[in-house]
Short mmCIF file of N, CA and C in Angstrom, two decimals:
data_model
loop_
_atom_site.label_atom_id
_atom_site.label_comp_id
_atom_site.label_asym_id
_atom_site.label_seq_id
_atom_site.Cartn_x
_atom_site.Cartn_y
_atom_site.Cartn_z
N MET A 1 0.83 -1.15 0.00
CA MET A 1 0.00 0.00 0.00
C MET A 1 0.89 1.23 0.00
N SER A 2 0.56 2.13 -0.85
CA SER A 2 1.35 3.36 -1.01
C SER A 2 0.57 4.52 -0.41
N VAL A 3 1.28 5.37 0.30
CA VAL A 3 0.65 6.52 0.96
C VAL A 3 1.07 7.78 0.23
N ASP A 4 0.08 8.57 -0.15
CA ASP A 4 0.36 9.86 -0.80
C ASP A 4 0.76 10.86 0.28
N LEU A 5 1.91 11.51 0.13
CA LEU A 5 2.40 12.44 1.15
C LEU A 5 1.48 13.64 1.34
N SER A 6 0.83 14.08 0.29
CA SER A 6 -0.07 15.24 0.43
C SER A 6 -1.30 14.88 1.25
N ASP A 7 -1.73 13.61 1.20
CA ASP A 7 -2.84 13.18 2.04
C ASP A 7 -2.41 13.11 3.50
N ARG A 8 -1.18 12.74 3.69
CA ARG A 8 -0.70 12.55 5.05
C ARG A 8 -0.32 13.87 5.73
N TYR A 9 0.36 14.76 5.01
CA TYR A 9 0.88 15.99 5.62
C TYR A 9 0.20 17.27 5.12
N GLY A 10 -0.64 17.19 4.17
CA GLY A 10 -1.28 18.37 3.59
C GLY A 10 -0.41 18.96 2.49
N THR A 11 -0.98 19.88 1.74
CA THR A 11 -0.23 20.49 0.64
C THR A 11 0.42 21.80 1.11
N ASN A 12 1.43 22.21 0.38
CA ASN A 12 2.08 23.49 0.67
C ASN A 12 1.13 24.64 0.36
N ARG A 13 1.28 25.72 1.12
CA ARG A 13 0.49 26.91 0.79
C ARG A 13 0.93 27.42 -0.57
N SER A 14 -0.01 27.93 -1.28
CA SER A 14 0.37 28.45 -2.58
C SER A 14 1.06 29.80 -2.40
N LEU A 15 2.05 30.03 -3.19
CA LEU A 15 2.81 31.27 -3.14
C LEU A 15 1.91 32.46 -3.50
N GLY A 16 0.95 32.23 -4.35
CA GLY A 16 0.04 33.31 -4.77
C GLY A 16 -0.76 33.87 -3.61
N ARG A 17 -1.20 32.99 -2.70
CA ARG A 17 -1.99 33.45 -1.55
C ARG A 17 -1.14 34.33 -0.62
N ILE A 18 0.10 33.96 -0.40
CA ILE A 18 0.99 34.75 0.45
C ILE A 18 1.25 36.12 -0.19
N VAL A 19 1.45 36.15 -1.48
CA VAL A 19 1.69 37.42 -2.18
C VAL A 19 0.46 38.32 -2.08
N VAL A 20 -0.72 37.76 -2.25
CA VAL A 20 -1.95 38.57 -2.17
C VAL A 20 -2.13 39.15 -0.77
N VAL A 21 -1.92 38.35 0.26
CA VAL A 21 -2.06 38.83 1.64
C VAL A 21 -1.01 39.91 1.92
N GLY A 22 0.23 39.68 1.49
CA GLY A 22 1.29 40.68 1.69
C GLY A 22 0.98 41.98 0.97
N ALA A 23 0.49 41.90 -0.25
CA ALA A 23 0.14 43.10 -1.01
C ALA A 23 -1.01 43.84 -0.34
N ALA A 24 -1.99 43.11 0.18
CA ALA A 24 -3.12 43.75 0.86
C ALA A 24 -2.65 44.50 2.11
N VAL A 25 -1.74 43.89 2.86
CA VAL A 25 -1.20 44.56 4.06
C VAL A 25 -0.46 45.84 3.66
N LEU A 26 0.34 45.78 2.61
CA LEU A 26 1.06 46.97 2.14
C LEU A 26 0.11 48.07 1.67
N VAL A 27 -0.94 47.71 0.96
CA VAL A 27 -1.92 48.70 0.49
C VAL A 27 -2.62 49.37 1.67
N VAL A 28 -3.03 48.60 2.66
CA VAL A 28 -3.69 49.17 3.84
C VAL A 28 -2.74 50.11 4.58
N ALA A 29 -1.48 49.72 4.73
CA ALA A 29 -0.50 50.57 5.41
C ALA A 29 -0.28 51.86 4.63
N PHE A 30 -0.17 51.78 3.31
CA PHE A 30 0.04 52.97 2.48
C PHE A 30 -1.16 53.91 2.54
N VAL A 31 -2.36 53.38 2.46
CA VAL A 31 -3.57 54.22 2.53
C VAL A 31 -3.67 54.89 3.90
N GLY A 32 -3.33 54.19 4.96
CA GLY A 32 -3.32 54.79 6.29
C GLY A 32 -2.32 55.92 6.40
N TRP A 33 -1.11 55.70 5.88
CA TRP A 33 -0.09 56.75 5.89
C TRP A 33 -0.53 57.94 5.06
N LEU A 34 -1.11 57.70 3.90
CA LEU A 34 -1.57 58.78 3.02
C LEU A 34 -2.66 59.61 3.69
N ALA A 35 -3.59 58.97 4.38
CA ALA A 35 -4.64 59.69 5.10
C ALA A 35 -4.04 60.55 6.21
N TRP A 36 -3.10 60.00 6.96
CA TRP A 36 -2.45 60.76 8.03
C TRP A 36 -1.68 61.95 7.46
N ALA A 37 -0.91 61.76 6.40
CA ALA A 37 -0.12 62.85 5.81
C ALA A 37 -1.03 63.95 5.26
N THR A 38 -2.14 63.58 4.65
CA THR A 38 -3.08 64.57 4.14
C THR A 38 -3.67 65.38 5.27
N TRP A 39 -4.10 64.73 6.33
CA TRP A 39 -4.66 65.44 7.48
C TRP A 39 -3.62 66.34 8.13
N PHE A 40 -2.41 65.84 8.35
CA PHE A 40 -1.36 66.59 9.04
C PHE A 40 -1.00 67.87 8.28
N HIS A 41 -0.87 67.79 6.97
CA HIS A 41 -0.45 68.95 6.18
C HIS A 41 -1.61 69.89 5.85
N SER A 42 -2.83 69.47 6.04
CA SER A 42 -3.96 70.36 5.76
C SER A 42 -4.46 71.08 7.00
N THR A 43 -3.90 70.80 8.16
CA THR A 43 -4.31 71.47 9.40
C THR A 43 -3.09 72.04 10.13
N PRO A 44 -2.45 73.09 9.58
CA PRO A 44 -1.27 73.65 10.23
C PRO A 44 -1.65 74.42 11.50
N GLU A 45 -0.68 74.56 12.41
CA GLU A 45 -0.91 75.30 13.65
C GLU A 45 -0.98 76.80 13.40
N VAL A 46 -0.30 77.28 12.37
CA VAL A 46 -0.27 78.71 12.07
C VAL A 46 -0.24 78.91 10.56
N THR A 47 -1.02 79.88 10.09
CA THR A 47 -0.96 80.30 8.69
C THR A 47 -0.89 81.82 8.66
N SER A 48 -0.33 82.35 7.58
CA SER A 48 -0.18 83.80 7.48
C SER A 48 -0.31 84.25 6.04
N GLU A 49 -0.70 85.50 5.88
CA GLU A 49 -0.72 86.10 4.55
C GLU A 49 -0.45 87.59 4.68
N LEU A 50 0.12 88.13 3.63
CA LEU A 50 0.49 89.54 3.62
C LEU A 50 -0.73 90.38 3.28
N GLY A 51 -0.95 91.42 4.07
CA GLY A 51 -2.02 92.37 3.77
C GLY A 51 -1.45 93.52 2.96
N ASN A 52 -1.77 94.74 3.35
CA ASN A 52 -1.26 95.92 2.67
C ASN A 52 0.14 96.24 3.13
N TYR A 53 0.87 96.96 2.29
CA TYR A 53 2.15 97.52 2.71
C TYR A 53 2.35 98.85 2.01
N SER A 54 3.15 99.70 2.62
CA SER A 54 3.46 101.00 2.01
C SER A 54 4.89 101.38 2.35
N VAL A 55 5.57 101.97 1.36
CA VAL A 55 6.92 102.45 1.56
C VAL A 55 6.81 103.86 2.12
N VAL A 56 7.24 104.06 3.35
CA VAL A 56 7.12 105.36 4.02
C VAL A 56 8.22 106.30 3.55
N ASP A 57 9.46 105.84 3.59
CA ASP A 57 10.59 106.62 3.10
C ASP A 57 11.70 105.65 2.70
N ALA A 58 12.90 106.16 2.47
CA ALA A 58 14.00 105.33 1.98
C ALA A 58 14.45 104.28 2.98
N HIS A 59 14.07 104.42 4.24
CA HIS A 59 14.54 103.48 5.26
C HIS A 59 13.41 102.86 6.08
N THR A 60 12.17 102.99 5.64
CA THR A 60 11.05 102.47 6.42
C THR A 60 9.95 101.93 5.50
N VAL A 61 9.44 100.76 5.86
CA VAL A 61 8.28 100.18 5.18
C VAL A 61 7.31 99.75 6.27
N GLU A 62 6.03 100.04 6.07
CA GLU A 62 4.99 99.57 6.99
C GLU A 62 4.18 98.50 6.28
N ALA A 63 3.87 97.42 7.02
CA ALA A 63 3.15 96.30 6.41
C ALA A 63 2.17 95.71 7.41
N GLN A 64 1.20 94.97 6.87
CA GLN A 64 0.24 94.23 7.69
C GLN A 64 0.38 92.74 7.36
N ALA A 65 0.41 91.94 8.39
CA ALA A 65 0.41 90.49 8.21
C ALA A 65 -0.80 89.94 8.96
N HIS A 66 -1.59 89.14 8.27
CA HIS A 66 -2.76 88.50 8.87
C HIS A 66 -2.36 87.07 9.24
N VAL A 67 -2.45 86.75 10.53
CA VAL A 67 -1.98 85.46 11.04
C VAL A 67 -3.13 84.75 11.74
N ARG A 68 -3.26 83.44 11.47
CA ARG A 68 -4.23 82.60 12.16
C ARG A 68 -3.45 81.60 12.99
N LEU A 69 -3.65 81.65 14.30
CA LEU A 69 -2.95 80.76 15.24
C LEU A 69 -3.92 79.77 15.86
N GLU A 70 -3.46 78.55 16.09
CA GLU A 70 -4.20 77.62 16.92
C GLU A 70 -4.12 78.11 18.35
N ASP A 71 -4.91 77.54 19.25
CA ASP A 71 -5.04 78.04 20.62
C ASP A 71 -3.71 78.21 21.35
N ASP A 72 -2.91 77.17 21.42
CA ASP A 72 -1.69 77.22 22.23
C ASP A 72 -0.43 77.30 21.37
N ALA A 73 -0.54 77.77 20.14
CA ALA A 73 0.61 77.80 19.25
C ALA A 73 1.54 78.96 19.60
N ASP A 74 2.83 78.66 19.67
CA ASP A 74 3.86 79.67 19.91
C ASP A 74 4.61 79.82 18.59
N ALA A 75 4.30 80.86 17.83
CA ALA A 75 4.80 81.00 16.46
C ALA A 75 5.87 82.07 16.35
N SER A 76 6.60 81.99 15.25
CA SER A 76 7.59 82.99 14.87
C SER A 76 7.42 83.23 13.38
N CYS A 77 7.42 84.52 12.97
CA CYS A 77 7.19 84.86 11.57
C CYS A 77 8.35 85.69 11.03
N LYS A 78 8.50 85.68 9.70
CA LYS A 78 9.55 86.46 9.05
C LYS A 78 8.95 87.20 7.86
N ILE A 79 9.29 88.49 7.75
CA ILE A 79 8.85 89.32 6.64
C ILE A 79 10.08 90.05 6.10
N ARG A 80 10.14 90.24 4.78
CA ARG A 80 11.29 90.87 4.14
C ARG A 80 10.85 92.02 3.26
N ALA A 81 11.71 93.04 3.18
CA ALA A 81 11.52 94.14 2.25
C ALA A 81 12.55 93.97 1.13
N LEU A 82 12.10 94.13 -0.11
CA LEU A 82 12.96 93.91 -1.27
C LEU A 82 13.11 95.19 -2.08
N ALA A 83 14.28 95.36 -2.71
CA ALA A 83 14.55 96.52 -3.55
C ALA A 83 14.23 96.18 -5.01
N ASP A 84 14.45 97.17 -5.90
CA ASP A 84 14.20 96.97 -7.34
C ASP A 84 14.96 95.78 -7.91
N ASP A 85 16.18 95.58 -7.44
CA ASP A 85 17.02 94.49 -7.96
C ASP A 85 16.77 93.16 -7.24
N HIS A 86 15.69 93.08 -6.49
CA HIS A 86 15.26 91.88 -5.75
C HIS A 86 16.19 91.52 -4.59
N ALA A 87 17.05 92.44 -4.20
CA ALA A 87 17.91 92.23 -3.04
C ALA A 87 17.10 92.49 -1.77
N VAL A 88 17.38 91.72 -0.73
CA VAL A 88 16.72 91.93 0.56
C VAL A 88 17.37 93.14 1.21
N VAL A 89 16.56 94.19 1.46
CA VAL A 89 17.08 95.41 2.07
C VAL A 89 16.59 95.59 3.50
N GLY A 90 15.68 94.75 3.94
CA GLY A 90 15.21 94.79 5.31
C GLY A 90 14.52 93.49 5.66
N GLU A 91 14.64 93.10 6.93
CA GLU A 91 14.05 91.84 7.36
C GLU A 91 13.61 91.99 8.81
N LEU A 92 12.47 91.40 9.13
CA LEU A 92 11.95 91.49 10.49
C LEU A 92 11.41 90.13 10.90
N ASN A 93 11.91 89.62 12.02
CA ASN A 93 11.36 88.42 12.66
C ASN A 93 10.49 88.90 13.80
N PHE A 94 9.27 88.38 13.88
CA PHE A 94 8.35 88.83 14.93
C PHE A 94 7.52 87.68 15.45
N THR A 95 7.05 87.86 16.68
CA THR A 95 6.13 86.91 17.30
C THR A 95 4.72 87.45 17.08
N PRO A 96 3.90 86.74 16.32
CA PRO A 96 2.60 87.28 15.95
C PRO A 96 1.53 87.09 17.02
N VAL A 97 0.49 87.90 16.88
CA VAL A 97 -0.74 87.69 17.63
C VAL A 97 -1.77 87.19 16.62
N ASP A 98 -2.81 86.56 17.11
CA ASP A 98 -3.86 86.06 16.22
C ASP A 98 -4.60 87.25 15.62
N GLY A 99 -4.69 87.29 14.30
CA GLY A 99 -5.36 88.39 13.63
C GLY A 99 -4.37 89.27 12.88
N ARG A 100 -4.66 90.58 12.84
CA ARG A 100 -3.84 91.53 12.08
C ARG A 100 -2.64 91.99 12.91
N ASN A 101 -1.47 91.98 12.28
CA ASN A 101 -0.23 92.43 12.91
C ASN A 101 0.30 93.62 12.11
N GLU A 102 0.44 94.77 12.76
CA GLU A 102 1.00 95.98 12.13
C GLU A 102 2.51 95.95 12.34
N LEU A 103 3.28 96.06 11.26
CA LEU A 103 4.72 95.92 11.33
C LEU A 103 5.43 97.11 10.69
N THR A 104 6.57 97.48 11.24
CA THR A 104 7.43 98.50 10.66
C THR A 104 8.79 97.86 10.41
N ILE A 105 9.21 97.87 9.15
CA ILE A 105 10.46 97.24 8.75
C ILE A 105 11.47 98.33 8.43
N ARG A 106 12.62 98.31 9.09
CA ARG A 106 13.72 99.23 8.79
C ARG A 106 14.49 98.66 7.61
N THR A 107 14.86 99.52 6.66
CA THR A 107 15.55 99.07 5.46
C THR A 107 16.88 99.78 5.28
N GLU A 108 17.81 99.15 4.56
CA GLU A 108 19.11 99.74 4.26
C GLU A 108 18.99 100.82 3.19
N ARG A 109 18.10 100.59 2.24
CA ARG A 109 17.83 101.55 1.17
C ARG A 109 16.37 101.41 0.78
N ARG A 110 15.95 102.14 -0.23
CA ARG A 110 14.54 102.18 -0.60
C ARG A 110 14.05 100.79 -1.04
N ALA A 111 12.97 100.36 -0.45
CA ALA A 111 12.33 99.09 -0.81
C ALA A 111 11.21 99.35 -1.81
N THR A 112 10.94 98.36 -2.64
CA THR A 112 9.84 98.48 -3.60
C THR A 112 8.76 97.43 -3.39
N SER A 113 9.07 96.39 -2.64
CA SER A 113 8.07 95.35 -2.38
C SER A 113 8.35 94.68 -1.04
N VAL A 114 7.35 93.92 -0.59
CA VAL A 114 7.45 93.22 0.69
C VAL A 114 7.06 91.76 0.45
N ASP A 115 7.78 90.86 1.09
CA ASP A 115 7.53 89.42 0.98
C ASP A 115 7.38 88.84 2.37
N LEU A 116 6.22 88.27 2.65
CA LEU A 116 6.01 87.57 3.91
C LEU A 116 6.48 86.13 3.70
N VAL A 117 7.61 85.78 4.30
CA VAL A 117 8.15 84.43 4.15
C VAL A 117 7.20 83.43 4.76
N GLY A 118 6.66 83.75 5.94
CA GLY A 118 5.68 82.88 6.58
C GLY A 118 5.96 82.73 8.06
N CYS A 119 5.17 81.88 8.69
CA CYS A 119 5.26 81.65 10.13
C CYS A 119 5.50 80.16 10.39
N THR A 120 6.25 79.89 11.45
CA THR A 120 6.54 78.52 11.84
C THR A 120 6.27 78.33 13.33
N THR A 121 6.14 77.08 13.74
CA THR A 121 6.05 76.71 15.16
C THR A 121 7.04 75.58 15.39
N ASP A 122 7.13 75.10 16.62
CA ASP A 122 8.05 74.00 16.92
C ASP A 122 7.70 72.75 16.11
N GLY A 123 6.43 72.47 15.92
CA GLY A 123 6.02 71.28 15.18
C GLY A 123 5.76 71.52 13.71
N GLN A 124 5.97 72.73 13.24
CA GLN A 124 5.69 73.09 11.85
C GLN A 124 6.89 73.86 11.32
N ASN A 125 7.80 73.16 10.67
CA ASN A 125 9.04 73.78 10.21
C ASN A 125 8.89 74.53 8.90
N ARG A 126 7.91 74.15 8.09
CA ARG A 126 7.71 74.81 6.81
C ARG A 126 6.92 76.09 7.02
N PRO A 127 7.46 77.25 6.61
CA PRO A 127 6.72 78.51 6.80
C PRO A 127 5.42 78.52 6.00
N ARG A 128 4.37 79.01 6.65
CA ARG A 128 3.07 79.14 6.00
C ARG A 128 2.50 80.48 6.31
#
């Protein structure tokens, strides 16, 4: 009498089933990471935008920055004054309050435009 080994010990798992389960685990992990990354980057602790600005004289620019802060956010912002040749002629780092911030930037020479680089917090390194 001959005994079939597959009847006695069972058959090997198919490689296809292992690949499908592994691929499903990877897809679920990727979708979870993608959802987290989307949520994290769409809800920053601080955002800012430049309001009006005016060149007062050759060494002074006044500007408004509108900042939205989360409740306990400790932010730092940077604004720059630029000349005709796009050189930075003045720069101001400030700690914002929620809402409108009135700023006076001292410049080396006459500025023609203002650039709000953005605001950052400890957990948000990219200026916004």
